[in-house]
Amino acid sequence: MSRPGQGVMMPVNGLGFPPQNVARVVVWEWLNEHSRWRPYTATVCHHIENVLKEDARGSVVLGQVDAQLVPYIIDLQSMHQFRQDTGTMRPVRRNFYDPSSAPGKGIVWEWENDGGAWTAYDMDICITIQNAYEKQHPWLDLSSLGFCYLIYFNSMSQMNRQTRRRRRLRRRLDLAYPLTVGSIPKSQSWPVGASSGQPCSCQQCLLVNSTRAASNAILASQRRKAPPAPPPPQPPPGGPAGTLAVRPSATFAGAALWAAPAAGPAEPAQPLSASPRSPSVPSGAPTPGQNNLNRPGPQRATSVSARASIPPGLFSSPLRVPALPVKNLNGTGPVHPALAGMTGILLCAAGLPVCLTRAPKPILHPPPVSKSDVKPVPGVPGVCRKTKKKHLKRSKNPEDVVRRYMQKVKNPPDEDCTICMERLVTASGYEGVLRHKGVRPELVGRLGRCGHMYHLLCLVAMYSNGNKDGSLQCPTCKAIYGEKTGTQPPGKMEFHLIPHSLPGFADTQTIRIVYDIPTGIQGPEHPNPGKKFTARGFPRHCYLPNNEKGRKVLRLLITAWERRLIFTIGTSNTTGESDTVVWNEIHHKTEFGSNLTGHGYPDASYLDNVLAELTAQGVSEAVAKA
């Protein structure tokens, strides 16, 4: 097979708002819990665009085109996705790309997750991969986009540069995303008692229409019961005529506006808009009447409308806005979160402020402990471990390391090499890409313990792209040959006993582990050598019960720390920040007195789970005793 030229490191494509009257591809995206914009499929985007053309102020029922999205509705006015069964709301945006890019051609790049399902890459990553593929580059480094992954087109695989774990990827042809030309239609307010077009009779559309009808009924009832409105006060100096300055509810971070009557109290005012806000979205102050669809994606994400209107005279004083609490949103009480979310939407649609009950805060730290109460952990020598800059135990060359753990196979079977995806009876897919003396591309070897077979040149390439610490990990079963070490930056690990008990371990004291890593400069084993890395949230406190299994976990964690396996440098799943210190697939409990975040106690399976994670990193009890 022909071999393309050199690899490439692609920059991030600009996603700015395109000029008017220029054709562009429209991709609708939603914001996930890791602050990353995830694209909807092309079919869903076509459906959203069709609804948008008919009614830019309406709702989109996603279940009409995708059975997996049955619980979801998009409100085009507030640019939020609402999940009916849980009450979860997430921002959405309308993004634009060049028609010649991957979404314009209907090309989707996907990676295989642990469950064997295929997951689409973020759209900017998909476009970057497709650009490199079209230029016939053999590989692609995603470091410039903040990810420590290498894409190999010969084997159609993705490899983590730090853990050397490989996943399959594929290029799939799908429906092209919709094209748009010219200006975007402006948003309109949500009319009371009006509907556009013949409504669908499906269950989900009936739910949306009933929600609108309920809010209209609430508003009409309030108008009938409202006392005559007092004369409108004079506007403040410099303010627009006919408006009142109102103190917004705590739930609404933006401005709340009331429309003053123009003729008198007998003429009811029409609502300006009704749009619930998500607490997780930053506040903004958009111009009244301006449509969220007319803003670029990054601006829309931080400038969501928070306007609401109430007929004049509904309250005796605009400065005394009653707060209507909707409780038990954390799912612990008798009210289901979905019911609470729908109640909030109805109240907001009627123009009523909503005060949502906040979830309880996690108990991260124990009560203060004096130095005299801090004791060493029984059976564990010392109270501190420090790591310095790494000194790699390099062999003379990668071939020596690979040959140490492999046995030559004279007659290999006619099956795939899972590294290059070429047949074992043919030459390695890295022929022409790597050149090593004494390593012929057709040589095949079998790993000693697990027996999996690969091209010798493929294993040399895998080792050369990794940590080069003298160890080798089977890409199929993850068996580790030699002593695996990581890329953890220099730092300090402390551990001791404190006289407090964890939830679920009332009869034992607690082992407290304190990790402290300062900021520094990345070394040659890190994603961006020579570049500064950050260390957020240090010192980090973690907790174990002081029982036999807890002390066993501590001893293995000390071994993993000394091998630099606890942390690494990469991209934070929480903040999205790149070049920062992150956990390295060994979970810790950082919540002392509760388990609201999932990182605390009680958790009956945690100790067994973390022992399995340590074993997967090559850290076991037998190794710790040795």
XYZ file of C-alpha atoms in Angstrom:
626
model
C 0.000 0.000 0.000
C 1.192 3.524 -0.718
C 2.522 5.571 2.177
C 1.762 9.283 2.577
C 4.224 11.961 3.556
C 5.127 13.503 6.900
C 2.801 13.830 9.868
C 1.328 17.148 10.895
C 0.269 19.111 13.978
C -2.885 20.980 12.978
C -3.972 24.309 14.512
C -7.477 24.861 15.824
C -9.907 26.083 13.154
C -11.461 29.468 13.726
C -15.163 29.297 14.499
C -16.060 32.981 14.210
C -19.361 34.266 12.920
C -19.294 34.265 9.093
C -20.132 37.345 7.016
C -23.666 37.826 5.788
C -24.836 36.394 2.428
C -22.087 33.754 2.457
C -22.985 30.075 2.429
C -22.021 28.195 5.576
C -22.752 24.864 7.206
C -24.931 24.973 10.321
C -24.118 22.651 13.220
C -26.203 22.748 16.399
C -24.260 21.853 19.543
C -25.001 21.374 23.249
C -22.737 22.034 26.248
C -21.910 18.920 28.288
C -20.837 18.648 31.934
C -17.166 19.021 30.939
C -17.806 22.396 29.259
C -17.292 20.954 25.781
C -19.660 21.643 22.902
C -20.977 18.358 21.494
C -22.595 18.294 18.033
C -26.043 16.962 17.289
C -26.266 14.615 14.323
C -26.910 16.000 10.845
C -30.464 14.607 10.897
C -31.255 16.422 14.145
C -29.691 19.657 12.842
C -31.884 19.525 9.720
C -34.927 19.079 11.966
C -33.955 22.050 14.160
C -33.379 24.252 11.089
C -36.784 23.326 9.675
C -38.504 24.269 12.945
C -36.451 27.464 13.114
C -37.666 28.542 9.669
C -41.289 28.090 10.726
C -41.107 29.569 14.219
C -37.893 31.094 15.581
C -39.515 31.423 19.010
C -40.815 27.886 19.347
C -39.704 24.537 20.728
C -38.028 21.623 18.960
C -39.026 18.078 19.933
C -35.903 16.035 19.214
C -37.639 12.691 19.672
C -39.478 13.204 16.385
C -36.295 12.420 14.396
C -34.131 10.446 16.864
C -35.611 7.806 19.155
C -32.643 8.118 21.539
C -33.506 11.785 22.139
C -37.139 11.246 23.117
C -36.858 13.046 26.509
C -35.273 16.201 25.039
C -36.819 19.500 23.924
C -34.955 22.609 22.709
C -36.406 26.028 23.505
C -35.235 28.328 20.692
C -36.085 31.467 22.660
C -33.751 30.730 25.585
C -31.347 28.546 23.556
C -31.534 25.723 26.096
C -32.124 21.982 25.870
C -34.560 20.618 28.472
C -34.760 16.961 29.532
C -38.293 16.128 30.610
C -37.610 13.132 32.881
C -34.865 14.782 34.972
C -35.433 18.522 34.577
C -31.839 19.056 33.392
C -31.252 22.144 31.241
C -28.169 22.678 29.064
C -27.193 25.591 26.778
C -27.255 25.019 23.032
C -25.718 27.047 20.232
C -25.874 27.386 16.447
C -22.361 27.188 15.031
C -21.059 27.730 11.505
C -18.365 26.032 9.409
C -17.005 26.174 5.882
C -19.077 24.167 3.361
C -15.932 22.327 2.231
C -15.200 21.066 5.763
C -16.140 17.647 7.167
C -19.725 18.556 8.247
C -20.406 20.049 4.825
C -19.392 16.746 3.193
C -21.257 14.573 5.691
C -18.037 13.041 7.067
C -18.057 11.947 10.712
C -14.984 10.718 12.644
C -15.727 8.496 15.639
C -13.793 6.621 18.338
C -14.748 3.355 20.032
C -15.528 3.639 23.738
C -15.127 0.975 26.425
C -18.607 -0.391 25.756
C -17.872 -1.007 22.091
C -20.092 1.868 20.912
C -18.897 4.604 18.559
C -18.700 8.201 19.786
C -18.332 11.189 17.458
C -15.454 13.605 18.048
C -16.142 17.263 18.787
C -16.722 19.088 15.523
C -13.463 21.091 15.580
C -11.488 17.877 16.189
C -13.433 16.092 13.442
C -12.553 18.864 10.969
C -8.891 18.768 12.003
C -8.689 14.986 11.535
C -10.386 15.190 8.136
C -7.994 17.930 6.950
C -4.993 15.781 7.860
C -6.586 12.739 6.237
C -7.211 14.601 2.973
C -3.577 15.748 2.907
C -2.512 12.081 3.264
C -0.569 12.546 6.490
C 0.231 9.203 8.166
C -0.395 10.540 11.648
C -1.833 13.540 13.474
C -0.858 15.025 16.847
C -3.828 16.583 18.679
C -1.664 18.418 21.246
C -2.451 21.747 19.596
C -6.122 21.219 20.477
C -5.316 20.381 24.112
C -5.449 16.570 23.851
C -2.513 14.188 24.359
C -3.585 11.833 21.576
C -1.967 10.639 18.370
C -4.103 9.611 15.405
C -2.644 6.901 13.121
C -4.401 6.725 9.767
C -2.626 3.541 8.649
C -4.103 1.540 11.529
C -7.147 3.832 12.026
C -6.441 4.083 15.740
C -6.073 6.692 18.462
C -3.290 6.374 21.054
C -2.984 8.160 24.392
C 0.578 9.506 24.490
C 0.786 9.093 28.263
C -0.873 5.732 28.895
C -0.191 4.322 25.396
C -3.705 2.959 25.353
C -5.139 2.522 21.876
C -8.682 2.818 20.645
C -10.108 2.147 17.235
C -11.438 5.037 15.179
C -13.451 5.151 11.995
C -14.457 7.545 9.235
C -18.144 7.370 8.393
C -20.159 8.998 5.606
C -23.446 10.443 6.819
C -25.980 13.052 5.785
C -24.367 16.444 5.146
C -25.204 19.151 7.678
C -27.644 21.874 6.523
C -26.459 24.891 4.529
C -27.676 28.440 5.118
C -27.215 31.623 3.115
C -28.049 35.198 4.042
C -29.268 36.744 7.271
C -30.795 34.767 10.110
C -34.463 35.398 11.065
C -34.975 37.538 14.135
C -36.515 36.132 17.293
C -40.024 37.096 18.382
C -41.703 37.000 21.758
C -43.776 34.047 22.855
C -47.374 35.161 22.169
C -50.108 34.472 24.685
C -53.001 32.456 23.333
C -51.484 32.117 19.853
C -49.987 29.235 17.970
C -48.204 28.952 14.645
C -49.260 26.222 12.237
C -51.096 22.970 12.900
C -49.603 21.250 16.001
C -48.395 17.683 15.811
C -50.510 15.081 17.592
C -47.599 13.070 19.012
C -47.216 12.737 22.784
C -44.208 15.014 23.015
C -45.748 17.873 21.028
C -48.876 17.562 23.166
C -46.642 17.978 26.231
C -45.030 21.120 24.796
C -48.380 22.600 23.777
C -49.912 21.764 27.159
C -47.002 23.527 28.850
C -47.682 26.640 26.803
C -51.417 26.389 27.447
C -50.863 26.025 31.197
C -48.630 29.079 31.333
C -51.171 31.083 29.289
C -53.945 30.033 31.682
C -51.886 31.062 34.720
C -51.159 34.454 33.194
C -54.801 35.042 32.208
C -55.966 34.085 35.712
C -53.524 36.519 37.279
C -54.802 39.292 35.027
C -58.392 38.685 36.123
C -57.420 38.737 39.806
C -55.041 41.681 39.541
C -56.203 44.934 41.231
C -56.223 48.165 39.220
C -52.709 49.320 38.523
C -51.480 52.519 40.160
C -50.295 55.333 37.909
C -46.836 54.574 36.584
C -44.095 56.412 38.493
C -41.746 58.765 36.757
C -38.803 57.044 35.098
C -35.389 57.533 36.667
C -33.179 60.277 35.242
C -31.684 59.171 31.973
C -33.844 56.014 31.777
C -36.254 55.169 28.968
C -39.858 56.271 29.304
C -42.436 53.665 30.242
C -40.103 51.264 32.085
C -39.624 50.460 35.752
C -36.367 49.444 37.401
C -37.066 46.143 39.167
C -34.814 44.190 41.495
C -34.365 40.806 39.831
C -34.909 37.512 41.598
C -31.863 35.640 42.909
C -32.537 32.985 40.317
C -32.386 35.469 37.454
C -28.878 36.843 37.091
C -29.867 39.207 34.300
C -32.330 42.136 34.121
C -36.087 41.704 34.696
C -38.197 44.188 32.746
C -41.844 45.265 33.138
C -43.724 46.925 30.278
C -45.695 49.935 31.482
C -49.198 50.533 30.024
C -49.539 53.162 27.368
C -53.312 53.846 27.533
C -54.386 52.972 31.044
C -55.064 50.132 33.493
C -57.908 48.750 31.368
C -55.562 47.748 28.562
C -53.512 44.661 29.496
C -49.859 44.610 28.583
C -48.445 41.905 26.343
C -45.494 39.978 27.715
C -42.093 40.736 26.287
C -40.606 37.256 26.742
C -40.359 34.402 29.184
C -37.095 32.560 29.410
C -35.816 30.418 32.305
C -32.143 30.612 33.087
C -29.801 27.793 33.956
C -27.816 28.528 37.152
C -24.680 27.174 35.490
C -24.725 29.731 32.673
C -22.936 33.060 33.257
C -25.149 36.094 33.359
C -25.299 38.607 30.576
C -27.219 41.733 29.644
C -28.475 41.317 26.096
C -30.307 44.083 24.310
C -34.111 43.581 24.501
C -35.414 42.084 21.290
C -32.025 40.834 20.136
C -32.064 37.204 19.102
C -29.619 34.698 20.556
C -29.374 33.152 17.093
C -27.725 36.270 15.692
C -24.703 35.994 17.972
C -21.576 33.907 17.429
C -21.347 30.672 19.417
C -18.896 31.829 22.157
C -20.930 34.986 22.742
C -24.234 33.135 22.934
C -22.793 30.781 25.540
C -22.180 33.654 27.954
C -25.116 35.894 27.051
C -28.391 34.032 27.521
C -31.548 36.088 27.791
C -32.995 36.433 31.289
C -35.995 38.618 30.637
C -39.479 38.161 32.055
C -42.613 40.265 31.981
C -45.605 40.599 34.316
C -48.769 42.595 33.652
C -48.720 45.915 35.480
C -50.584 45.989 38.734
C -50.015 42.333 39.575
C -47.954 43.303 42.626
C -48.531 46.293 44.820
C -44.890 47.339 44.561
C -42.360 46.317 41.923
C -39.649 46.238 44.573
C -41.456 43.484 46.539
C -41.263 40.560 44.194
C -42.445 37.386 45.969
C -40.095 34.432 45.663
C -41.835 31.100 45.052
C -39.576 28.278 46.241
C -39.326 25.005 44.333
C -37.653 22.604 46.728
C -35.880 19.237 46.617
C -34.096 19.754 43.305
C -31.287 17.430 44.368
C -33.594 14.425 44.136
C -33.486 13.569 47.862
C -36.979 14.778 48.718
C -40.484 13.742 47.663
C -40.578 16.095 44.640
C -39.061 14.618 41.457
C -36.460 16.894 39.808
C -38.371 16.771 36.504
C -41.538 18.051 38.245
C -39.543 20.802 39.922
C -37.975 21.762 36.585
C -41.359 21.906 34.803
C -42.784 23.966 37.686
C -39.926 26.400 37.318
C -40.575 26.727 33.577
C -44.290 27.367 34.128
C -43.618 30.006 36.789
C -41.061 31.720 34.584
C -43.421 31.617 31.598
C -46.057 33.346 33.734
C -43.538 36.033 34.636
C -43.053 34.921 38.221
C -39.579 34.863 39.784
C -38.446 31.462 41.028
C -36.113 30.746 43.923
C -34.644 27.287 43.494
C -33.475 25.466 46.594
C -29.733 24.952 46.517
C -28.297 21.476 46.935
C -26.419 20.844 50.190
C -22.695 21.493 50.043
C -20.287 18.546 50.357
C -18.206 18.163 53.525
C -14.714 18.093 52.063
C -12.568 18.336 55.203
C -12.700 16.971 58.774
C -12.842 19.187 61.874
C -9.536 20.888 62.766
C -6.908 18.521 64.158
C -4.033 19.575 66.429
C -0.504 18.398 65.653
C -0.425 16.305 68.813
C -3.409 14.274 67.564
C -1.785 13.426 64.232
C -0.171 9.968 64.393
C 1.811 7.756 61.979
C -0.070 5.003 60.176
C 0.615 1.597 61.825
C 2.656 -0.727 59.631
C 3.628 2.008 57.154
C 7.118 3.458 57.695
C 7.555 7.217 57.544
C 5.029 9.983 56.964
C 6.243 11.511 53.694
C 7.478 10.593 50.208
C 9.029 13.014 47.742
C 9.641 12.631 44.023
C 12.174 14.564 41.991
C 12.749 15.001 38.307
C 12.608 11.737 36.465
C 15.766 9.864 35.508
C 14.716 7.433 32.790
C 16.139 3.937 32.833
C 16.766 3.827 29.111
C 18.005 0.771 27.289
C 20.485 1.062 24.464
C 17.654 1.185 21.956
C 13.915 0.353 21.747
C 14.594 -2.926 19.942
C 16.412 -4.289 22.993
C 13.417 -3.565 25.217
C 10.944 -5.179 22.811
C 13.090 -8.254 22.218
C 13.460 -8.741 25.980
C 9.752 -9.546 26.326
C 9.056 -11.225 22.966
C 9.647 -14.577 21.328
C 10.112 -14.779 17.564
C 7.311 -16.467 15.603
C 8.481 -18.245 12.445
C 5.043 -19.033 10.975
C 2.593 -16.362 12.125
C -1.156 -16.956 11.702
C -3.145 -15.119 9.053
C -4.773 -12.605 11.389
C -4.603 -8.849 12.037
C -1.869 -7.091 13.962
C -3.998 -4.935 16.273
C -1.445 -2.106 16.181
C -1.155 -1.468 12.425
C -4.258 -3.492 11.401
C -2.248 -5.224 8.646
C -2.142 -9.028 8.408
C 0.641 -10.673 10.395
C 1.701 -12.595 7.297
C 2.424 -9.296 5.512
C 4.807 -6.444 6.305
C 4.149 -4.033 9.178
C 2.104 -0.917 8.457
C 5.031 1.116 9.792
C 7.234 0.049 6.893
C 8.656 3.226 5.409
C 7.628 5.279 8.458
C 10.190 3.814 10.897
C 13.629 2.498 10.023
C 15.528 0.411 12.563
C 18.572 -1.676 11.813
C 17.986 -5.355 12.420
C 14.178 -5.001 12.533
C 12.658 -6.245 9.321
C 9.033 -5.154 8.747
C 7.823 -8.754 8.316
C 9.173 -10.011 11.669
C 6.482 -11.163 14.133
C 6.859 -11.826 17.864
C 4.775 -13.240 20.725
C 4.678 -11.583 24.156
C 5.870 -13.999 26.852
C 3.042 -14.073 29.419
C -0.117 -13.225 27.491
C 0.875 -14.740 24.129
C -0.488 -11.947 21.924
C 1.364 -11.504 18.625
C 2.397 -8.316 16.807
C 4.840 -7.093 14.203
C 8.144 -6.387 15.922
C 8.334 -3.027 14.136
C 4.851 -2.104 15.425
C 5.882 -2.733 19.038
C 9.050 -0.697 18.487
C 6.901 2.180 17.187
C 4.519 1.886 20.154
C 7.387 1.881 22.651
C 9.093 4.847 20.948
C 5.900 6.918 21.221
C 5.499 6.167 24.939
C 7.382 6.868 28.138
C 10.445 4.821 27.143
C 10.996 3.602 30.711
C 12.028 0.044 29.881
C 8.540 -1.409 30.349
C 6.085 -2.642 27.748
C 2.299 -2.944 27.944
C 0.314 -5.288 25.723
C -2.151 -3.150 23.745
C -4.709 -5.978 23.729
C -4.935 -7.253 27.319
C -2.942 -4.443 29.036
C -0.514 -6.913 30.641
C 2.582 -5.030 31.830
C 6.114 -6.305 31.232
C 8.753 -4.732 33.429
C 8.134 -1.892 35.890
C 5.780 0.717 34.512
C 6.447 4.333 35.448
C 4.471 7.460 34.664
C 4.976 11.138 33.926
C 3.934 12.627 37.276
C 5.647 15.983 37.987
C 7.856 16.398 41.092
C 5.996 16.802 44.375
C 5.367 15.542 47.907
C 3.022 12.921 49.408
C 2.224 12.969 53.146
C 0.103 10.469 55.102
C -0.951 10.172 58.747
C -3.794 9.209 61.094
C -6.401 11.710 62.312
C -8.840 11.028 65.206
C -12.026 11.217 63.120
C -14.154 8.565 61.427
C -15.430 8.359 57.874
C -19.131 7.702 57.144
C -19.593 3.930 57.129
C -16.444 3.341 59.264
C -17.584 4.603 62.648
C -15.236 2.331 64.635
C -11.984 3.279 62.883
C -9.875 6.382 62.578
C -9.021 7.923 59.234
C -5.883 7.911 57.097
C -5.387 11.316 55.531
C -3.192 11.616 52.417
C -1.981 15.046 51.313
C -0.598 15.466 47.781
C 1.251 18.664 46.922
C 2.624 19.403 43.448
C 3.826 22.909 42.492
C 3.637 24.443 39.040
C 6.649 23.903 36.796
C 7.967 23.311 33.298
C 7.049 20.226 31.290
C 9.789 17.705 30.618
C 10.502 15.646 27.498
C 7.982 12.975 28.573
C 5.094 15.473 28.757
C 2.703 16.673 26.008
C 4.419 20.053 25.446
C 8.089 19.941 26.575
C 9.431 23.280 27.741
C 5.971 24.758 28.295
C 4.721 25.768 31.749
C 2.111 23.549 33.434
C -0.364 24.548 36.131
C -1.257 22.673 39.326
C -4.784 23.602 40.419
C -6.318 22.607 43.745
C -3.131 21.594 45.544
C -2.563 20.489 48.225
C -5.212 17.811 47.646
C -6.529 15.886 50.663
C -7.692 12.285 50.298
C -9.066 9.820 52.841
C -8.953 6.090 53.613
C -10.336 4.091 56.553
C -7.670 2.876 58.985
C -8.413 -0.815 58.613
C -6.448 -3.661 57.080
C -7.635 -3.047 53.531
C -7.259 0.717 53.859
C -3.618 0.352 54.962
C -3.032 -2.053 52.063
C -4.353 0.561 49.639
C -2.082 3.176 51.241
C 1.028 1.021 50.764
C 0.177 0.489 47.105
C -0.559 4.192 46.622
C 2.894 4.969 48.005
C 4.397 2.576 45.451
C 2.338 4.191 42.682
C 3.480 7.645 43.849
C 7.120 6.618 43.757
C 6.576 5.316 40.213
C 4.913 8.606 39.290
C 1.568 7.033 38.405
C -0.878 9.032 40.571
C -0.929 12.224 38.496
C -0.012 13.260 34.977
C -0.143 16.375 32.830
C -3.051 16.680 30.431
C -6.460 18.324 29.952
C -8.818 18.681 32.910
C -12.200 16.980 32.438
C -13.706 19.441 34.922
C -12.490 22.787 33.577
C -11.218 21.916 30.102
C -7.870 23.517 30.912
C -4.897 21.987 29.101
C -1.296 21.629 30.333
C -2.384 21.096 33.917
C -1.886 18.364 36.545
C -4.741 15.818 36.459
C -5.533 12.467 38.072
C -4.172 9.432 36.214
C -6.888 6.738 36.325
C -6.437 5.892 40.039
C -9.492 7.220 41.857
C -9.232 8.896 45.270
C -11.806 9.929 47.841
C -11.517 13.692 48.360
C -14.807 14.210 50.244
C -14.511 13.524 53.972
C -17.950 13.721 55.558
C -20.416 13.163 52.695
C -20.766 11.574 49.268
C -22.643 14.231 47.308
C -20.105 14.368 44.476
C -19.422 10.629 44.331
C -15.920 11.176 45.730
C -16.729 10.402 49.352
C -18.064 7.794 51.756
C -19.943 5.543 52.339
C -18.880 3.546 49.277
C -18.730 -0.187 49.960
C -16.924 -1.051 46.692
C -14.328 1.729 46.611
C -11.393 -0.103 48.224
C -11.814 -3.105 45.926
C -12.162 -0.841 42.887
C -9.016 1.144 43.639
C -7.060 -2.093 44.202
C -8.147 -3.200 40.718
C -7.067 0.160 39.264
C -3.666 -0.134 40.918
C -3.265 -3.660 39.552
C -4.043 -2.348 36.073
C -1.118 0.052 36.500
C 1.196 -2.800 37.445
C 1.071 -2.048 41.203
C 0.051 -5.099 43.240
C 0.619 -6.374 46.763
C 3.296 -8.812 45.596
C 5.203 -5.965 43.961
C 4.868 -3.759 47.041
C 6.363 -6.466 49.290
C 9.241 -7.105 46.875
